Amino acid sequence: MALLRASLLPMALMSAVLAAPADPAHPMITPPPSRVRRSPDLTDDIGGYVHSVLGGLGSDISSFVASGVPNYFQGFPTGTQVLSSLGISDGDLAAQPTQVLNVPAYANWTDEGWNVRVHGNVFKQPDISQSKVDDLANVFLIDVDVDQLPADQQAQARNVTKSIFVVQQGDQNVTMNFVNNVAVEPGASGGAVNARGGAQSINMPYLTTGQGDFDAFVKLQNTTGANGGHLVPGNETQSIQTLNMYTNGTLTGNATAYLVPPQGITILSDIDDILRITKIYQPKEGLLNSFARPFTPWENMPDIYANWSASIPDFHFHYLTTTPEQVTRNYMEFIYKTYPLGSFDTRPLNFSDVQATLSIRRFLLDKIFQTFPQRKFILVGDTTNSDVMKAYPAMYKDYPNQVLCILLRNTSATDSGDKFPYNTEGFKDIPQNNYMFFKVPDDLTNLDVANGQCYNATIPQNVTFKTQGLPFGLGNSAGTKSPPASWALAVGLFVMGLGSLL
């Protein structure tokens, strides 16, 4: 246990790191700066000074601060790493059933018919003793052991831990069975309907990757359903037709495919700290909220989405999280219990480090924009994600006339625990009516997002088009300000406290 706890030292220090302003200059992993023992010049950017000191703790810490991507979502073990770390033989693993994570899909219409993007992961879950699971779960918790949690949180922490320590299965054939038996509730997803035909089985065109992933567009045949029904061509309907997808040979690979017409409106929504309470910017809370506590909606955001679903015809919901595949099943279950039904994107396993994590959102955004070049998009997220702050305004500029609205929760405006700076430079040339930084879900009430009216004039924006969110005005347009003596004293005590560790 002592060895496991030792591995948590960087995480345990993150709360102290986040209490200081971060250097937002570069979000990628860089070699840690050299430690130089000097007194801080109070006219310096204090964030830069503290960052340079903390850089001596390693690039994981400095990258975490600079990027806003928590490193407890990085570097999960895969394949043989899991087997070797758990001491499990190939024979023991072979006895376990094959399982599939099947991610809810979207389909587009082309001259050749409907094409569904089928994606997910094939894996096996080793048989691990509870004591070993508890040891592994404790690695992801700060200041608490799993057996000290309430019973329901113990169960979730163990289940999430088991989902991390799985062995992906490469070179596997995947067969998907499509069935038109979706039980769609009225208003549950912008008026989505159960397809009247389209039942069929399709073999994926490629074997799974070495990390168990499969991801390809497959063409649907327009098979006849009950009462002579068929799939309606995408150029003859605005409705979103749905088909259930069942992976052949396992009961674990079930999901829904959404056949989205070429024209209409799609909402692309982040999840953490916008649809649910995560507090990614406070590592101890973020870990508990991600690994142990039940997922909790952020205020009345479900009501906002439910209203859009019921009031905007044929509204396509697409949920995009850069959380790695292994831990996204809880995300999908939470969404479908709390928010309108829709397609989903997660981070594939080949995007594993901080740099790749920062690029995966743009990669997935480009994929869906290019798949639906005639659709309009509403982008929803929050200011704690540097990739969101960079990618969303870039999508507005790179895909002219496709982005109706960019709606961003300003977490630092309502949560004092969020010390992350955020960069608004990308919004400089975007009309105010097309974006809004908001504080609470009610700020979105009465917006006419379907017609591109995305700004509530009663909500102060205070956008400087540069790095914002640094304390005491650091980095703001007024220039660098000297922080009060209490801040300098706090930094000094913090640095002195680190002295014994450096």
Short mmCIF file of C-alpha atoms in Angstrom, two decimals:
data_model
loop_
_atom_site.label_atom_id
_atom_site.label_comp_id
_atom_site.label_asym_id
_atom_site.label_seq_id
_atom_site.Cartn_x
_atom_site.Cartn_y
_atom_site.Cartn_z
CA MET A 1 0.00 0.00 0.00
CA ALA A 2 2.86 2.37 0.79
CA LEU A 3 4.22 1.85 -2.71
CA LEU A 4 0.83 2.54 -4.24
CA ARG A 5 0.41 5.67 -2.14
CA ALA A 6 3.85 6.86 -3.19
CA SER A 7 2.66 6.83 -6.78
CA LEU A 8 -0.03 9.30 -5.76
CA LEU A 9 2.40 12.01 -4.69
CA PRO A 10 2.02 14.05 -7.90
CA MET A 11 -1.78 13.80 -7.66
CA ALA A 12 -1.78 14.78 -4.01
CA LEU A 13 0.15 17.88 -4.96
CA MET A 14 -2.28 18.86 -7.70
CA SER A 15 -4.66 20.63 -5.35
CA ALA A 16 -1.77 22.82 -4.28
CA VAL A 17 -0.80 23.35 -7.90
CA LEU A 18 -4.31 24.40 -8.80
CA ALA A 19 -4.39 26.88 -5.95
CA ALA A 20 -1.80 28.89 -7.87
CA PRO A 21 -2.38 30.54 -11.26
CA ALA A 22 -1.15 28.40 -14.11
CA ASP A 23 1.15 29.32 -16.93
CA PRO A 24 -1.12 28.96 -19.96
CA ALA A 25 1.62 29.43 -22.53
CA HIS A 26 1.76 25.93 -23.98
CA PRO A 27 -0.63 23.03 -23.42
CA MET A 28 1.58 20.18 -24.58
CA ILE A 29 4.03 18.06 -22.61
CA THR A 30 7.35 19.85 -22.37
CA PRO A 31 10.53 19.11 -20.44
CA PRO A 32 10.16 20.48 -16.91
CA PRO A 33 11.91 23.83 -16.42
CA SER A 34 15.13 23.92 -14.46
CA ARG A 35 14.66 24.72 -10.79
CA VAL A 36 16.18 28.06 -9.93
CA ARG A 37 16.12 29.06 -6.28
CA ARG A 38 15.27 32.74 -6.18
CA SER A 39 12.82 35.02 -4.49
CA PRO A 40 9.74 35.82 -6.55
CA ASP A 41 9.70 39.28 -8.05
CA LEU A 42 6.26 40.61 -7.18
CA THR A 43 6.07 42.24 -10.59
CA ASP A 44 6.43 38.82 -12.22
CA ASP A 45 3.50 36.75 -13.39
CA ILE A 46 3.20 34.71 -10.18
CA GLY A 47 1.72 31.83 -12.13
CA GLY A 48 4.86 31.60 -14.23
CA TYR A 49 7.05 31.60 -11.13
CA VAL A 50 5.12 28.89 -9.30
CA HIS A 51 4.87 26.89 -12.51
CA SER A 52 8.65 27.01 -12.93
CA VAL A 53 9.11 25.73 -9.39
CA LEU A 54 6.54 22.98 -9.81
CA GLY A 55 8.15 21.99 -13.08
CA GLY A 56 10.82 20.30 -11.03
CA LEU A 57 8.24 17.76 -9.94
CA GLY A 58 8.05 16.40 -13.48
CA SER A 59 6.38 17.02 -16.81
CA ASP A 60 3.13 15.33 -15.74
CA ILE A 61 2.47 18.10 -13.24
CA SER A 62 3.48 20.96 -15.53
CA SER A 63 1.46 19.53 -18.42
CA PHE A 64 -1.56 19.04 -16.18
CA VAL A 65 -1.48 22.66 -15.10
CA ALA A 66 -0.90 24.01 -18.58
CA SER A 67 -3.46 21.90 -20.40
CA GLY A 68 -6.29 21.43 -17.96
CA VAL A 69 -6.31 17.71 -18.73
CA PRO A 70 -6.18 15.66 -15.51
CA ASN A 71 -3.45 13.06 -15.64
CA TYR A 72 -5.61 10.54 -13.80
CA PHE A 73 -7.30 10.19 -17.21
CA GLN A 74 -3.96 9.40 -18.84
CA GLY A 75 -1.81 6.31 -19.17
CA PHE A 76 -4.33 3.61 -18.32
CA PRO A 77 -2.73 0.15 -18.75
CA THR A 78 -3.67 -1.90 -21.80
CA GLY A 79 -3.16 -5.44 -23.07
CA THR A 80 -0.10 -7.24 -21.78
CA GLN A 81 0.53 -4.43 -19.28
CA VAL A 82 -2.63 -5.50 -17.47
CA LEU A 83 -1.69 -9.18 -17.55
CA SER A 84 1.81 -8.58 -16.23
CA SER A 85 0.71 -6.12 -13.54
CA LEU A 86 -1.93 -8.52 -12.24
CA GLY A 87 0.08 -11.72 -12.68
CA ILE A 88 -2.59 -13.30 -14.89
CA SER A 89 -1.68 -16.02 -17.38
CA ASP A 90 -2.91 -16.24 -20.96
CA GLY A 91 -4.78 -19.40 -20.02
CA ASP A 92 -6.66 -17.70 -17.21
CA LEU A 93 -7.60 -14.86 -19.53
CA ALA A 94 -8.73 -17.22 -22.30
CA ALA A 95 -11.33 -18.67 -19.94
CA GLN A 96 -13.04 -15.27 -19.62
CA PRO A 97 -15.84 -14.25 -22.02
CA THR A 98 -15.22 -11.71 -24.74
CA GLN A 99 -17.00 -8.40 -24.15
CA VAL A 100 -17.67 -5.41 -26.39
CA LEU A 101 -18.07 -1.70 -25.75
CA ASN A 102 -20.41 -0.63 -28.55
CA VAL A 103 -20.66 3.16 -28.78
CA PRO A 104 -23.98 4.73 -29.90
CA ALA A 105 -23.48 5.60 -33.56
CA TYR A 106 -24.51 8.19 -36.11
CA ALA A 107 -25.26 7.50 -39.77
CA ASN A 108 -25.26 9.83 -42.77
CA TRP A 109 -27.06 9.68 -46.12
CA THR A 110 -25.14 9.53 -49.40
CA ASP A 111 -26.01 8.63 -52.99
CA GLU A 112 -25.30 5.01 -52.03
CA GLY A 113 -27.71 4.98 -49.08
CA TRP A 114 -27.34 5.11 -45.30
CA ASN A 115 -23.83 4.67 -43.87
CA VAL A 116 -23.40 4.00 -40.15
CA ARG A 117 -20.19 4.78 -38.29
CA VAL A 118 -19.82 1.71 -36.06
CA HIS A 119 -17.15 2.06 -33.38
CA GLY A 120 -16.16 0.55 -30.06
CA ASN A 121 -13.74 -1.85 -28.40
CA VAL A 122 -13.38 -5.62 -27.88
CA PHE A 123 -11.88 -6.77 -24.57
CA LYS A 124 -11.75 -9.39 -21.85
CA GLN A 125 -12.05 -8.65 -18.15
CA PRO A 126 -9.65 -10.69 -16.00
CA ASP A 127 -10.89 -12.40 -12.86
CA ILE A 128 -9.37 -10.22 -10.11
CA SER A 129 -9.82 -10.76 -6.38
CA GLN A 130 -11.63 -8.04 -4.45
CA SER A 131 -8.55 -7.33 -2.33
CA LYS A 132 -6.54 -6.72 -5.50
CA VAL A 133 -9.32 -4.58 -6.96
CA ASP A 134 -9.33 -2.52 -3.76
CA ASP A 135 -5.57 -2.02 -3.97
CA LEU A 136 -5.94 -0.82 -7.55
CA ALA A 137 -8.94 1.39 -6.72
CA ASN A 138 -7.00 3.11 -3.95
CA VAL A 139 -4.52 4.37 -6.54
CA PHE A 140 -7.30 6.55 -7.96
CA LEU A 141 -8.40 8.02 -4.63
CA ILE A 142 -6.83 10.75 -2.48
CA ASP A 143 -6.94 10.76 1.34
CA VAL A 144 -9.39 7.85 1.48
CA ASP A 145 -9.39 4.09 0.90
CA VAL A 146 -12.16 2.40 -1.02
CA ASP A 147 -13.35 0.46 2.03
CA GLN A 148 -13.94 3.77 3.83
CA LEU A 149 -16.50 4.90 1.26
CA PRO A 150 -20.27 4.35 1.53
CA ALA A 151 -21.36 0.96 0.18
CA ASP A 152 -22.74 2.29 -3.11
CA GLN A 153 -19.55 4.26 -3.76
CA GLN A 154 -17.41 1.23 -2.95
CA ALA A 155 -19.31 -0.74 -5.58
CA GLN A 156 -18.91 1.94 -8.24
CA ALA A 157 -15.20 2.46 -7.49
CA ARG A 158 -14.60 -1.27 -7.85
CA ASN A 159 -16.60 -1.51 -11.07
CA VAL A 160 -14.79 1.44 -12.64
CA THR A 161 -11.44 0.00 -11.57
CA LYS A 162 -12.31 -3.35 -13.16
CA SER A 163 -13.26 -1.53 -16.36
CA ILE A 164 -9.80 0.08 -16.46
CA PHE A 165 -7.90 -3.17 -15.95
CA VAL A 166 -9.20 -5.01 -18.99
CA VAL A 167 -7.28 -6.70 -21.79
CA GLN A 168 -8.12 -5.44 -25.26
CA GLN A 169 -8.50 -8.07 -27.98
CA GLY A 170 -6.78 -7.38 -31.29
CA ASP A 171 -7.39 -9.05 -34.67
CA GLN A 172 -11.01 -9.86 -33.88
CA ASN A 173 -13.89 -10.13 -36.34
CA VAL A 174 -16.89 -8.04 -35.28
CA THR A 175 -20.39 -8.68 -36.58
CA MET A 176 -23.13 -6.16 -35.84
CA ASN A 177 -26.82 -7.05 -35.88
CA PHE A 178 -29.14 -4.12 -36.65
CA VAL A 179 -32.73 -4.43 -35.44
CA ASN A 180 -35.55 -1.89 -35.78
CA ASN A 181 -36.93 -2.31 -32.25
CA VAL A 182 -35.98 0.97 -30.56
CA ALA A 183 -38.46 2.09 -27.91
CA VAL A 184 -38.37 5.83 -28.58
CA GLU A 185 -40.30 8.00 -26.12
CA PRO A 186 -41.99 11.15 -27.48
CA GLY A 187 -39.66 14.14 -27.15
CA ALA A 188 -36.78 11.95 -25.94
CA SER A 189 -34.42 12.97 -28.72
CA GLY A 190 -35.72 15.72 -30.94
CA GLY A 191 -38.50 13.55 -32.31
CA ALA A 192 -36.38 10.51 -33.23
CA VAL A 193 -38.42 7.57 -34.54
CA ASN A 194 -37.95 3.82 -34.73
CA ALA A 195 -36.93 2.83 -38.25
CA ARG A 196 -39.58 0.88 -40.18
CA GLY A 197 -37.00 -1.40 -41.79
CA GLY A 198 -33.27 -1.97 -42.00
CA ALA A 199 -32.84 -5.13 -39.90
CA GLN A 200 -29.66 -6.95 -41.01
CA SER A 201 -26.27 -8.31 -39.95
CA ILE A 202 -23.03 -6.67 -41.11
CA ASN A 203 -19.47 -7.89 -40.70
CA MET A 204 -17.08 -5.05 -39.96
CA PRO A 205 -14.70 -4.55 -42.90
CA TYR A 206 -11.56 -4.67 -40.75
CA LEU A 207 -10.27 -6.69 -37.82
CA THR A 208 -9.91 -4.88 -34.51
CA THR A 209 -6.68 -2.96 -33.96
CA GLY A 210 -3.97 -4.18 -31.62
CA GLN A 211 -5.76 -2.25 -28.89
CA GLY A 212 -9.13 -3.83 -29.63
CA ASP A 213 -10.70 -0.83 -31.38
CA PHE A 214 -13.04 -0.97 -34.36
CA ASP A 215 -14.23 2.14 -36.21
CA ALA A 216 -15.61 2.20 -39.75
CA PHE A 217 -18.58 3.35 -41.79
CA VAL A 218 -20.71 0.45 -43.03
CA LYS A 219 -23.47 0.60 -45.63
CA LEU A 220 -27.00 -0.40 -44.64
CA GLN A 221 -29.16 -2.38 -47.03
CA ASN A 222 -32.75 -1.14 -47.17
CA THR A 223 -34.34 -4.35 -45.95
CA THR A 224 -38.09 -4.73 -45.51
CA GLY A 225 -39.54 -4.43 -42.03
CA ALA A 226 -42.91 -5.28 -40.54
CA ASN A 227 -45.92 -4.27 -42.63
CA GLY A 228 -43.67 -3.69 -45.63
CA GLY A 229 -41.80 -0.76 -44.05
CA HIS A 230 -38.38 0.43 -45.20
CA LEU A 231 -35.70 2.88 -44.19
CA VAL A 232 -36.72 6.32 -45.44
CA PRO A 233 -34.05 7.89 -47.67
CA GLY A 234 -32.25 10.76 -45.99
CA ASN A 235 -33.18 13.18 -48.76
CA GLU A 236 -36.88 12.47 -48.22
CA THR A 237 -37.18 13.01 -44.46
CA GLN A 238 -36.06 15.31 -41.66
CA SER A 239 -36.74 12.68 -38.98
CA ILE A 240 -33.91 10.88 -37.21
CA GLN A 241 -34.52 7.14 -37.66
CA THR A 242 -33.08 4.74 -35.08
CA LEU A 243 -31.89 1.14 -35.12
CA ASN A 244 -30.62 -0.93 -32.22
CA MET A 245 -27.20 -2.54 -32.69
CA TYR A 246 -26.33 -5.86 -31.04
CA THR A 247 -22.81 -7.25 -31.27
CA ASN A 248 -22.86 -10.88 -32.31
CA GLY A 249 -21.65 -13.36 -29.69
CA THR A 250 -21.97 -11.19 -26.57
CA LEU A 251 -24.71 -9.64 -24.47
CA THR A 252 -22.54 -6.64 -23.57
CA GLY A 253 -22.27 -4.87 -26.93
CA ASN A 254 -25.65 -3.16 -27.31
CA ALA A 255 -26.16 0.40 -28.54
CA THR A 256 -28.38 2.52 -30.80
CA ALA A 257 -27.63 3.98 -34.23
CA TYR A 258 -29.09 7.36 -35.20
CA LEU A 259 -29.73 7.88 -38.92
CA VAL A 260 -29.27 11.64 -39.25
CA PRO A 261 -30.54 13.44 -42.39
CA PRO A 262 -28.15 15.69 -44.35
CA GLN A 263 -29.87 18.89 -43.20
CA GLY A 264 -30.98 19.98 -39.73
CA ILE A 265 -29.38 20.92 -36.41
CA THR A 266 -26.95 18.89 -34.29
CA ILE A 267 -25.88 19.81 -30.78
CA LEU A 268 -22.32 18.72 -29.95
CA SER A 269 -22.05 18.61 -26.18
CA ASP A 270 -19.22 18.02 -23.77
CA ILE A 271 -20.19 16.23 -20.53
CA ASP A 272 -17.84 16.92 -17.60
CA ASP A 273 -18.67 20.10 -15.66
CA ILE A 274 -21.37 21.07 -18.13
CA LEU A 275 -23.86 18.18 -17.99
CA ARG A 276 -22.62 16.62 -14.76
CA ILE A 277 -20.71 17.76 -11.67
CA THR A 278 -17.13 16.58 -12.06
CA LYS A 279 -14.87 19.35 -10.71
CA ILE A 280 -12.01 18.21 -12.90
CA TYR A 281 -10.10 21.26 -11.67
CA GLN A 282 -10.04 19.90 -8.08
CA PRO A 283 -8.29 16.51 -8.32
CA LYS A 284 -9.54 15.01 -5.05
CA GLU A 285 -13.14 15.90 -5.85
CA GLY A 286 -12.69 15.06 -9.53
CA LEU A 287 -11.44 11.58 -8.68
CA LEU A 288 -14.27 10.87 -6.26
CA ASN A 289 -16.86 12.22 -8.71
CA SER A 290 -15.41 10.15 -11.56
CA PHE A 291 -14.59 6.87 -9.82
CA ALA A 292 -16.85 6.54 -6.80
CA ARG A 293 -19.76 8.94 -6.41
CA PRO A 294 -22.96 8.57 -8.43
CA PHE A 295 -22.97 10.87 -11.45
CA THR A 296 -24.95 14.01 -10.60
CA PRO A 297 -26.42 16.48 -13.12
CA TRP A 298 -25.16 20.05 -13.00
CA GLU A 299 -28.05 22.09 -11.61
CA ASN A 300 -31.08 22.10 -13.96
CA MET A 301 -29.15 21.45 -17.17
CA PRO A 302 -31.33 18.38 -17.93
CA ASP A 303 -34.35 20.70 -18.11
CA ILE A 304 -32.61 22.90 -20.68
CA TYR A 305 -31.79 19.92 -22.89
CA ALA A 306 -35.26 18.42 -22.45
CA ASN A 307 -36.82 21.71 -23.54
CA TRP A 308 -34.62 21.86 -26.65
CA SER A 309 -35.45 18.23 -27.42
CA ALA A 310 -39.18 18.87 -27.19
CA SER A 311 -39.26 22.27 -28.90
CA ILE A 312 -36.75 21.94 -31.77
CA PRO A 313 -37.96 19.49 -34.44
CA ASP A 314 -35.61 16.68 -35.46
CA PHE A 315 -32.83 17.90 -33.14
CA HIS A 316 -29.82 15.55 -33.17
CA PHE A 317 -27.92 15.21 -29.88
CA HIS A 318 -24.29 14.10 -30.04
CA TYR A 319 -22.24 13.72 -26.85
CA LEU A 320 -18.46 14.00 -27.07
CA THR A 321 -16.14 13.23 -24.18
CA THR A 322 -12.37 12.88 -24.28
CA THR A 323 -12.55 10.45 -21.37
CA PRO A 324 -10.89 7.16 -22.43
CA GLU A 325 -13.06 4.31 -23.64
CA GLN A 326 -12.50 2.11 -20.60
CA VAL A 327 -14.44 4.37 -18.24
CA THR A 328 -17.16 5.72 -20.53
CA ARG A 329 -19.87 3.12 -19.91
CA ASN A 330 -20.92 5.05 -16.79
CA TYR A 331 -21.02 8.21 -18.89
CA MET A 332 -23.34 6.64 -21.43
CA GLU A 333 -25.64 5.19 -18.77
CA PHE A 334 -25.82 8.58 -17.05
CA ILE A 335 -26.65 10.42 -20.28
CA TYR A 336 -29.45 8.06 -21.23
CA LYS A 337 -31.02 8.25 -17.78
CA THR A 338 -30.75 12.03 -17.58
CA TYR A 339 -30.53 13.66 -21.03
CA PRO A 340 -32.07 13.17 -24.50
CA LEU A 341 -30.96 10.13 -26.47
CA GLY A 342 -28.18 10.63 -28.97
CA SER A 343 -24.97 9.39 -30.54
CA PHE A 344 -21.66 9.37 -28.70
CA ASP A 345 -17.91 9.82 -29.12
CA THR A 346 -15.15 8.85 -26.69
CA ARG A 347 -11.37 8.86 -26.77
CA PRO A 348 -9.98 5.78 -28.59
CA LEU A 349 -7.13 3.96 -26.90
CA ASN A 350 -4.54 5.11 -29.44
CA PHE A 351 -5.04 8.66 -28.10
CA SER A 352 -3.40 8.13 -24.73
CA ASP A 353 -1.07 10.95 -23.68
CA VAL A 354 -1.77 14.62 -22.99
CA GLN A 355 -0.85 15.80 -26.49
CA ALA A 356 -3.07 13.18 -28.11
CA THR A 357 -5.88 13.98 -25.67
CA LEU A 358 -5.73 17.63 -26.69
CA SER A 359 -5.97 16.68 -30.37
CA ILE A 360 -8.72 14.04 -30.16
CA ARG A 361 -11.56 16.54 -29.66
CA ARG A 362 -10.66 18.41 -32.84
CA PHE A 363 -10.22 15.09 -34.67
CA LEU A 364 -13.72 13.95 -33.67
CA LEU A 365 -15.26 17.37 -34.36
CA ASP A 366 -13.76 17.40 -37.85
CA LYS A 367 -15.10 13.90 -38.49
CA ILE A 368 -18.72 14.78 -37.71
CA PHE A 369 -18.60 18.19 -39.44
CA GLN A 370 -17.22 16.56 -42.59
CA THR A 371 -19.79 13.77 -42.36
CA PHE A 372 -22.64 16.31 -42.28
CA PRO A 373 -21.46 19.29 -44.38
CA GLN A 374 -24.99 20.71 -44.72
CA ARG A 375 -26.04 20.50 -41.07
CA LYS A 376 -25.85 23.34 -38.55
CA PHE A 377 -24.15 22.82 -35.18
CA ILE A 378 -24.48 24.11 -31.63
CA LEU A 379 -21.32 23.59 -29.55
CA VAL A 380 -21.64 23.32 -25.75
CA GLY A 381 -18.81 23.04 -23.22
CA ASP A 382 -17.02 24.85 -20.40
CA THR A 383 -13.95 27.00 -19.89
CA THR A 384 -11.89 24.41 -17.97
CA ASN A 385 -11.02 22.54 -21.18
CA SER A 386 -8.24 24.21 -23.13
CA ASP A 387 -9.03 22.01 -26.13
CA VAL A 388 -12.64 23.26 -26.12
CA MET A 389 -11.51 26.88 -25.87
CA LYS A 390 -9.27 26.37 -28.89
CA ALA A 391 -11.36 24.01 -31.01
CA TYR A 392 -14.83 25.57 -30.74
CA PRO A 393 -13.99 29.02 -32.16
CA ALA A 394 -11.76 27.35 -34.76
CA MET A 395 -14.72 25.25 -35.95
CA TYR A 396 -16.75 28.44 -36.42
CA LYS A 397 -14.02 29.87 -38.66
CA ASP A 398 -12.97 26.67 -40.45
CA TYR A 399 -16.52 25.59 -41.34
CA PRO A 400 -18.26 28.82 -42.44
CA ASN A 401 -22.01 28.99 -41.86
CA GLN A 402 -22.15 25.65 -40.03
CA VAL A 403 -21.81 26.78 -36.39
CA LEU A 404 -24.96 28.47 -35.10
CA CYS A 405 -23.94 28.84 -31.45
CA ILE A 406 -21.05 28.33 -29.06
CA LEU A 407 -22.28 28.12 -25.45
CA LEU A 408 -19.66 27.86 -22.70
CA ARG A 409 -20.13 27.60 -18.97
CA ASN A 410 -17.69 29.93 -17.21
CA THR A 411 -16.84 27.64 -14.31
CA SER A 412 -14.46 30.08 -12.63
CA ALA A 413 -17.27 32.64 -12.38
CA THR A 414 -19.37 30.41 -10.12
CA ASP A 415 -16.93 27.91 -8.58
CA SER A 416 -14.11 29.37 -6.52
CA GLY A 417 -12.32 26.03 -6.73
CA ASP A 418 -11.60 26.52 -10.43
CA LYS A 419 -8.23 28.26 -10.73
CA PHE A 420 -7.65 27.40 -14.38
CA PRO A 421 -7.07 30.34 -16.70
CA TYR A 422 -8.79 30.19 -20.06
CA ASN A 423 -7.95 31.79 -23.39
CA THR A 424 -10.68 33.71 -25.25
CA GLU A 425 -8.44 34.87 -28.10
CA GLY A 426 -10.21 32.65 -30.63
CA PHE A 427 -13.50 34.51 -30.18
CA LYS A 428 -12.12 37.86 -31.32
CA ASP A 429 -13.69 37.86 -34.80
CA ILE A 430 -16.87 35.93 -33.95
CA PRO A 431 -20.10 37.97 -33.71
CA GLN A 432 -21.36 38.21 -30.14
CA ASN A 433 -24.75 36.85 -31.16
CA ASN A 434 -23.10 33.51 -32.03
CA TYR A 435 -21.47 32.79 -28.67
CA MET A 436 -22.06 33.25 -24.96
CA PHE A 437 -20.21 32.55 -21.74
CA PHE A 438 -22.82 31.74 -19.11
CA LYS A 439 -22.87 31.05 -15.38
CA VAL A 440 -25.96 28.92 -14.70
CA PRO A 441 -28.29 26.87 -16.93
CA ASP A 442 -31.12 29.41 -16.57
CA ASP A 443 -28.96 31.85 -18.56
CA LEU A 444 -29.81 29.69 -21.60
CA THR A 445 -33.56 29.99 -21.11
CA ASN A 446 -35.43 31.68 -23.96
CA LEU A 447 -32.47 31.63 -26.34
CA ASP A 448 -33.57 30.90 -29.91
CA VAL A 449 -30.61 28.64 -30.67
CA ALA A 450 -32.31 27.02 -33.66
CA ASN A 451 -32.20 30.39 -35.42
CA GLY A 452 -28.73 31.36 -34.23
CA GLN A 453 -29.83 33.69 -31.42
CA CYS A 454 -27.31 32.54 -28.83
CA TYR A 455 -26.67 35.60 -26.67
CA ASN A 456 -28.54 36.68 -23.56
CA ALA A 457 -27.72 40.39 -23.28
CA THR A 458 -28.37 40.37 -19.52
CA ILE A 459 -25.36 38.08 -18.92
CA PRO A 460 -22.07 40.04 -18.64
CA GLN A 461 -19.39 38.61 -20.93
CA ASN A 462 -16.22 40.47 -19.87
CA VAL A 463 -14.28 38.90 -22.74
CA THR A 464 -10.77 40.31 -23.21
CA PHE A 465 -9.79 38.06 -26.16
CA LYS A 466 -6.69 36.87 -24.35
CA THR A 467 -5.86 34.70 -21.34
CA GLN A 468 -8.36 35.26 -18.55
CA GLY A 469 -9.00 33.82 -15.12
CA LEU A 470 -5.62 34.62 -13.58
CA PRO A 471 -5.94 36.08 -10.07
CA PHE A 472 -5.40 39.77 -9.28
CA GLY A 473 -5.72 40.79 -12.91
CA LEU A 474 -2.59 38.95 -14.04
CA GLY A 475 -2.63 38.57 -17.81
CA ASN A 476 -5.59 40.93 -18.27
CA SER A 477 -5.63 43.87 -20.64
CA ALA A 478 -4.73 46.26 -17.84
CA GLY A 479 -1.32 44.66 -17.69
CA THR A 480 0.48 42.83 -14.93
CA LYS A 481 -0.44 43.88 -11.44
CA SER A 482 1.47 43.33 -8.25
CA PRO A 483 -0.38 40.83 -6.08
CA PRO A 484 -1.06 41.66 -2.46
CA ALA A 485 1.44 40.69 0.20
CA SER A 486 -0.83 37.90 1.42
CA TRP A 487 -0.56 36.19 -1.97
CA ALA A 488 3.21 36.55 -2.03
CA LEU A 489 3.37 35.13 1.49
CA ALA A 490 1.17 32.19 0.48
CA VAL A 491 3.39 31.46 -2.50
CA GLY A 492 6.47 31.72 -0.34
CA LEU A 493 5.11 29.30 2.25
CA PHE A 494 4.01 26.93 -0.49
CA VAL A 495 7.44 26.94 -2.12
CA MET A 496 9.12 26.47 1.26
CA GLY A 497 6.81 23.53 1.91
CA LEU A 498 7.91 21.98 -1.35
CA GLY A 499 11.55 22.44 -0.44
CA SER A 500 11.68 19.21 1.49
CA LEU A 501 10.35 17.36 -1.54
CA LEU A 502 12.63 18.90 -4.16
#
